[in-house]
PDB file of C-alpha atoms in Angstrom:
ATOM      1  CA  MET A   1      -0.288  -0.166   0.057  1.00 52.00           C
ATOM      2  CA  GLU A   2       1.298   3.537  -1.155  1.00 55.00           C
ATOM      3  CA  PRO A   3       1.858   6.190   1.786  1.00 58.00           C
ATOM      4  CA  LEU A   4      -1.006   8.629   1.897  1.00 57.00           C
ATOM      5  CA  GLY A   5       1.679  11.492   1.449  1.00 56.00           C
ATOM      6  CA  ARG A   6       2.885  10.191  -2.003  1.00 53.00           C
ATOM      7  CA  THR A   7       1.184   9.082  -4.710  1.00 50.00           C
ATOM      8  CA  SER A   8       2.292   7.344  -8.188  1.00 50.00           C
ATOM      9  CA  GLU A   9       1.337  10.431  -9.881  1.00 48.00           C
ATOM     10  CA  GLY A  10       4.502  12.485  -8.717  1.00 47.00           C
ATOM     11  CA  PRO A  11       5.181  14.753  -5.819  1.00 46.00           C
ATOM     12  CA  ARG A  12       2.829  17.388  -6.788  1.00 42.00           C
ATOM     13  CA  SER A  13      -0.102  15.295  -6.211  1.00 43.00           C
ATOM     14  CA  SER A  14       0.821  14.709  -2.532  1.00 51.00           C
ATOM     15  CA  ARG A  15      -2.118  14.586  -0.561  1.00 82.00           C
ATOM     16  CA  PHE A  16      -0.137  15.415   2.706  1.00 93.00           C
ATOM     17  CA  LEU A  17       1.886  19.023   1.908  1.00 96.00           C
ATOM     18  CA  GLN A  18       3.725  19.425   5.407  1.00 96.00           C
ATOM     19  CA  LEU A  19       3.272  19.153   9.203  1.00 98.00           C
ATOM     20  CA  ASP A  20       2.733  22.688   9.968  1.00 97.00           C
ATOM     21  CA  TYR A  21       1.772  22.529  13.472  1.00 97.00           C
ATOM     22  CA  LEU A  22       1.938  20.416  16.523  1.00 98.00           C
ATOM     23  CA  TYR A  23      -0.910  21.248  18.593  1.00 96.00           C
ATOM     24  CA  THR A  24      -0.085  20.730  22.388  1.00 97.00           C
ATOM     25  CA  PRO A  25      -1.698  20.336  25.498  1.00 98.00           C
ATOM     26  CA  SER A  26      -0.380  22.502  28.560  1.00 98.00           C
ATOM     27  CA  ASN A  27      -1.997  22.667  31.816  1.00 97.00           C
ATOM     28  CA  ASP A  28      -0.263  26.342  32.277  1.00 98.00           C
ATOM     29  CA  VAL A  29       0.283  28.190  28.640  1.00 98.00           C
ATOM     30  CA  ALA A  30       2.032  31.019  30.045  1.00 99.00           C
ATOM     31  CA  ALA A  31       4.658  28.785  32.005  1.00 99.00           C
ATOM     32  CA  ASP A  32       5.264  26.481  29.246  1.00 99.00           C
ATOM     33  CA  ALA A  33       5.846  29.253  26.764  1.00 99.00           C
ATOM     34  CA  ARG A  34       8.349  30.467  28.869  1.00 98.00           C
ATOM     35  CA  LEU A  35      10.349  27.307  28.847  1.00 98.00           C
ATOM     36  CA  PHE A  36      10.089  26.869  25.253  1.00 99.00           C
ATOM     37  CA  THR A  37      11.389  30.693  25.074  1.00 98.00           C
ATOM     38  CA  GLU A  38      13.834  31.023  27.578  1.00 98.00           C
ATOM     39  CA  LEU A  39      14.913  27.451  28.297  1.00 98.00           C
ATOM     40  CA  ILE A  40      15.308  26.269  24.522  1.00 97.00           C
ATOM     41  CA  GLY A  41      15.677  29.480  22.782  1.00 98.00           C
ATOM     42  CA  GLY A  42      12.061  29.374  20.868  1.00 98.00           C
ATOM     43  CA  ARG A  43      10.587  32.362  19.747  1.00 98.00           C
ATOM     44  CA  LEU A  44       6.980  33.189  21.142  1.00 99.00           C
ATOM     45  CA  ALA A  45       5.379  34.496  17.730  1.00 98.00           C
ATOM     46  CA  PHE A  46       1.852  35.049  19.376  1.00 98.00           C
ATOM     47  CA  ALA A  47       0.267  34.312  22.757  1.00 98.00           C
ATOM     48  CA  VAL A  48      -3.501  34.887  22.466  1.00 97.00           C
ATOM     49  CA  GLU A  49      -6.323  34.721  24.933  1.00 97.00           C
ATOM     50  CA  GLY A  50     -10.224  34.361  23.582  1.00 93.00           C
ATOM     51  CA  MET A  51     -13.597  32.337  23.850  1.00 89.00           C
ATOM     52  CA  GLY A  52     -12.158  30.624  27.598  1.00 93.00           C
ATOM     53  CA  ALA A  53      -8.830  29.482  25.878  1.00 95.00           C
ATOM     54  CA  ARG A  54      -5.170  30.487  25.752  1.00 97.00           C
ATOM     55  CA  VAL A  55      -2.963  29.565  22.591  1.00 97.00           C
ATOM     56  CA  ALA A  56       0.808  30.213  22.170  1.00 98.00           C
ATOM     57  CA  MET A  57       2.762  29.744  18.931  1.00 98.00           C
ATOM     58  CA  ILE A  58       6.422  28.830  19.463  1.00 99.00           C
ATOM     59  CA  GLU A  59       8.865  28.619  16.840  1.00 98.00           C
ATOM     60  CA  LEU A  60      11.819  26.448  17.466  1.00 98.00           C
ATOM     61  CA  THR A  61      12.944  26.691  13.681  1.00 97.00           C
ATOM     62  CA  GLU A  62      12.734  29.102  10.811  1.00 95.00           C
ATOM     63  CA  GLY A  63       9.860  26.688   9.233  1.00 96.00           C
ATOM     64  CA  PRO A  64       6.995  24.346  10.285  1.00 97.00           C
ATOM     65  CA  PRO A  65       6.385  22.688  12.211  1.00 98.00           C
ATOM     66  CA  HIS A  66       5.588  24.965  14.881  1.00 98.00           C
ATOM     67  CA  ILE A  67       4.408  24.050  18.267  1.00 98.00           C
ATOM     68  CA  LEU A  68       1.169  25.421  19.624  1.00 97.00           C
ATOM     69  CA  LEU A  69       0.597  25.431  23.081  1.00 98.00           C
ATOM     70  CA  THR A  70      -3.311  25.311  24.467  1.00 96.00           C
ATOM     71  CA  ASP A  71      -5.318  24.618  27.823  1.00 97.00           C
ATOM     72  CA  HIS A  72      -8.303  23.506  25.795  1.00 94.00           C
ATOM     73  CA  LEU A  73      -6.882  20.171  23.986  1.00 92.00           C
ATOM     74  CA  GLU A  74      -8.431  17.415  25.771  1.00 91.00           C
ATOM     75  CA  GLY A  75      -5.716  14.590  26.621  1.00 93.00           C
ATOM     76  CA  ASP A  76      -2.023  14.370  26.855  1.00 94.00           C
ATOM     77  CA  ARG A  77      -1.276  13.702  23.347  1.00 96.00           C
ATOM     78  CA  SER A  78      -0.255  16.472  20.700  1.00 97.00           C
ATOM     79  CA  ILE A  79      -2.379  16.514  17.425  1.00 97.00           C
ATOM     80  CA  TYR A  80       0.180  16.580  14.405  1.00 98.00           C
ATOM     81  CA  ILE A  81      -1.563  18.975  11.931  1.00 97.00           C
ATOM     82  CA  TYR A  82      -0.782  18.499   8.312  1.00 98.00           C
ATOM     83  CA  ARG A  83      -1.567  20.866   5.354  1.00 98.00           C
ATOM     84  CA  VAL A  84      -3.183  19.116   2.679  1.00 97.00           C
ATOM     85  CA  ASP A  85      -4.271  20.765  -1.020  1.00 95.00           C
ATOM     86  CA  ASP A  86      -7.881  18.953  -1.020  1.00 96.00           C
ATOM     87  CA  LEU A  87      -9.221  18.415   2.493  1.00 96.00           C
ATOM     88  CA  GLY A  88     -12.014  16.219   1.203  1.00 95.00           C
ATOM     89  CA  LYS A  89     -10.005  14.035  -1.332  1.00 95.00           C
ATOM     90  CA  ALA A  90      -7.466  13.617   1.749  1.00 96.00           C
ATOM     91  CA  VAL A  91     -10.244  12.317   4.292  1.00 96.00           C
ATOM     92  CA  ALA A  92     -11.503  10.172   1.836  1.00 95.00           C
ATOM     93  CA  ALA A  93      -8.237   8.369   1.577  1.00 94.00           C
ATOM     94  CA  LEU A  94      -7.901   8.171   4.989  1.00 94.00           C
ATOM     95  CA  LYS A  95     -11.437   6.847   5.389  1.00 94.00           C
ATOM     96  CA  LYS A  96     -10.515   4.152   2.822  1.00 93.00           C
ATOM     97  CA  ARG A  97      -8.023   2.790   4.730  1.00 92.00           C
ATOM     98  CA  GLY A  98     -10.248   2.519   8.036  1.00 92.00           C
ATOM     99  CA  LEU A  99     -10.098   5.575   9.929  1.00 93.00           C
ATOM    100  CA  LYS A 100     -13.300   6.318  11.151  1.00 91.00           C
ATOM    101  CA  ASP A 101     -14.810   8.905  13.400  1.00 92.00           C
ATOM    102  CA  GLU A 102     -13.577  12.365  11.911  1.00 95.00           C
ATOM    103  CA  ARG A 103     -14.291  15.411  13.887  1.00 95.00           C
ATOM    104  CA  ARG A 104     -14.871  18.405  11.527  1.00 95.00           C
ATOM    105  CA  LEU A 105     -13.755  21.964  12.701  1.00 89.00           C
ATOM    106  CA  GLU A 106     -12.777  25.326  11.790  1.00 86.00           C
ATOM    107  CA  ILE A 107      -9.130  26.518  12.586  1.00 88.00           C
ATOM    108  CA  PRO A 108      -8.300  30.099  11.991  1.00 88.00           C
ATOM    109  CA  MET A 109      -6.377  29.118   8.584  1.00 91.00           C
ATOM    110  CA  GLY A 110      -9.396  26.959   7.008  1.00 93.00           C
ATOM    111  CA  PRO A 111     -11.489  24.017   7.582  1.00 95.00           C
ATOM    112  CA  CYS A 112     -10.215  21.130   9.285  1.00 96.00           C
ATOM    113  CA  SER A 113     -10.733  17.157   9.975  1.00 97.00           C
ATOM    114  CA  SER A 114      -9.236  15.285  12.947  1.00 96.00           C
ATOM    115  CA  PHE A 115      -8.753  11.802  13.517  1.00 97.00           C
ATOM    116  CA  VAL A 116      -7.519   9.485  16.462  1.00 95.00           C
ATOM    117  CA  LEU A 117      -5.607   6.388  15.395  1.00 95.00           C
ATOM    118  CA  PRO A 118      -6.169   3.106  17.211  1.00 94.00           C
ATOM    119  CA  SER A 119      -3.117   3.728  18.942  1.00 95.00           C
ATOM    120  CA  GLY A 120      -4.126   6.763  20.366  1.00 95.00           C
ATOM    121  CA  HIS A 121      -2.191   8.993  18.214  1.00 96.00           C
ATOM    122  CA  ARG A 122      -3.921  12.527  16.761  1.00 97.00           C
ATOM    123  CA  ILE A 123      -3.481  13.846  13.555  1.00 97.00           C
ATOM    124  CA  ALA A 124      -5.723  16.318  11.681  1.00 97.00           C
ATOM    125  CA  LEU A 125      -5.621  17.731   8.469  1.00 98.00           C
ATOM    126  CA  TYR A 126      -6.492  21.243   7.004  1.00 97.00           C
ATOM    127  CA  GLU A 127      -6.744  23.154   3.849  1.00 96.00           C
ATOM    128  CA  ALA A 128      -5.081  26.550   4.131  1.00 96.00           C
ATOM    129  CA  SER A 129      -8.350  28.439   2.572  1.00 95.00           C
ATOM    130  CA  ARG A 130      -7.657  31.468   4.750  1.00 93.00           C
ATOM    131  CA  PRO A 131      -3.300  31.349   4.564  1.00 86.00           C
ATOM    132  CA  ASP A 132      -2.651  34.880   5.735  1.00 92.00           C
ATOM    133  CA  VAL A 133      -5.216  35.024   8.690  1.00 91.00           C
ATOM    134  CA  ILE A 134      -2.017  33.683  10.963  1.00 91.00           C
ATOM    135  CA  GLN A 135      -0.418  37.432  10.205  1.00 93.00           C
ATOM    136  CA  HIS A 136      -3.424  38.722  12.439  1.00 93.00           C
ATOM    137  CA  PHE A 137      -2.093  36.937  15.395  1.00 95.00           C
ATOM    138  CA  LEU A 138       1.935  37.110  14.807  1.00 96.00           C
ATOM    139  CA  GLY A 139       3.307  39.500  17.759  1.00 96.00           C
ATOM    140  CA  ARG A 140       0.209  39.599  19.684  1.00 97.00           C
ATOM    141  CA  LYS A 141       0.970  39.011  23.386  1.00 98.00           C
ATOM    142  CA  ASP A 142      -2.175  38.932  25.377  1.00 97.00           C
ATOM    143  CA  PHE A 143      -0.731  37.021  28.102  1.00 96.00           C
TER     144      PHE A 143
END
C-alpha cells in the first residue's frame, strides 16, 4: 500500500503537503511558553487569549512545524496538523484506509478534520483556505 503522503502521480499530487503544527495540550500555557523560549531558545510568535482559551505559538525553527500550546485541548497527546491541498480527497483517502470518527472543525487557517488513530495518536488535516489569517496573530501578546 502506497503512503498517503505520496502518490504514483508524482510529488505535486501529494495529499499531505506539510506538517505545519504540533497542537500541544498544556496545563499552564504561559509557563510552558516561557520554558520553550527562555530555556530552549524558541521564539514566541504569539500568545492569544479568547473564548475561554489560551494559545501560544512557539517557533523553534525558521519553518514549520511550529508548536501551538493550548489549554483547551483534551488529553495529553499532541495533534499533528498537516496541510493538504484538497481536504475532501485527503479525508476520503484516510477513510478508505479504515480511519473512522472524523471530527470536523474550523481553525483560523481553514477547515480541518481530525482523527484518533487506533494507537491513540492524533492527526488533523487542514486546507489553507485562509493562509494569511496567521499574520493577524503574529506579535500579539495577550498574556
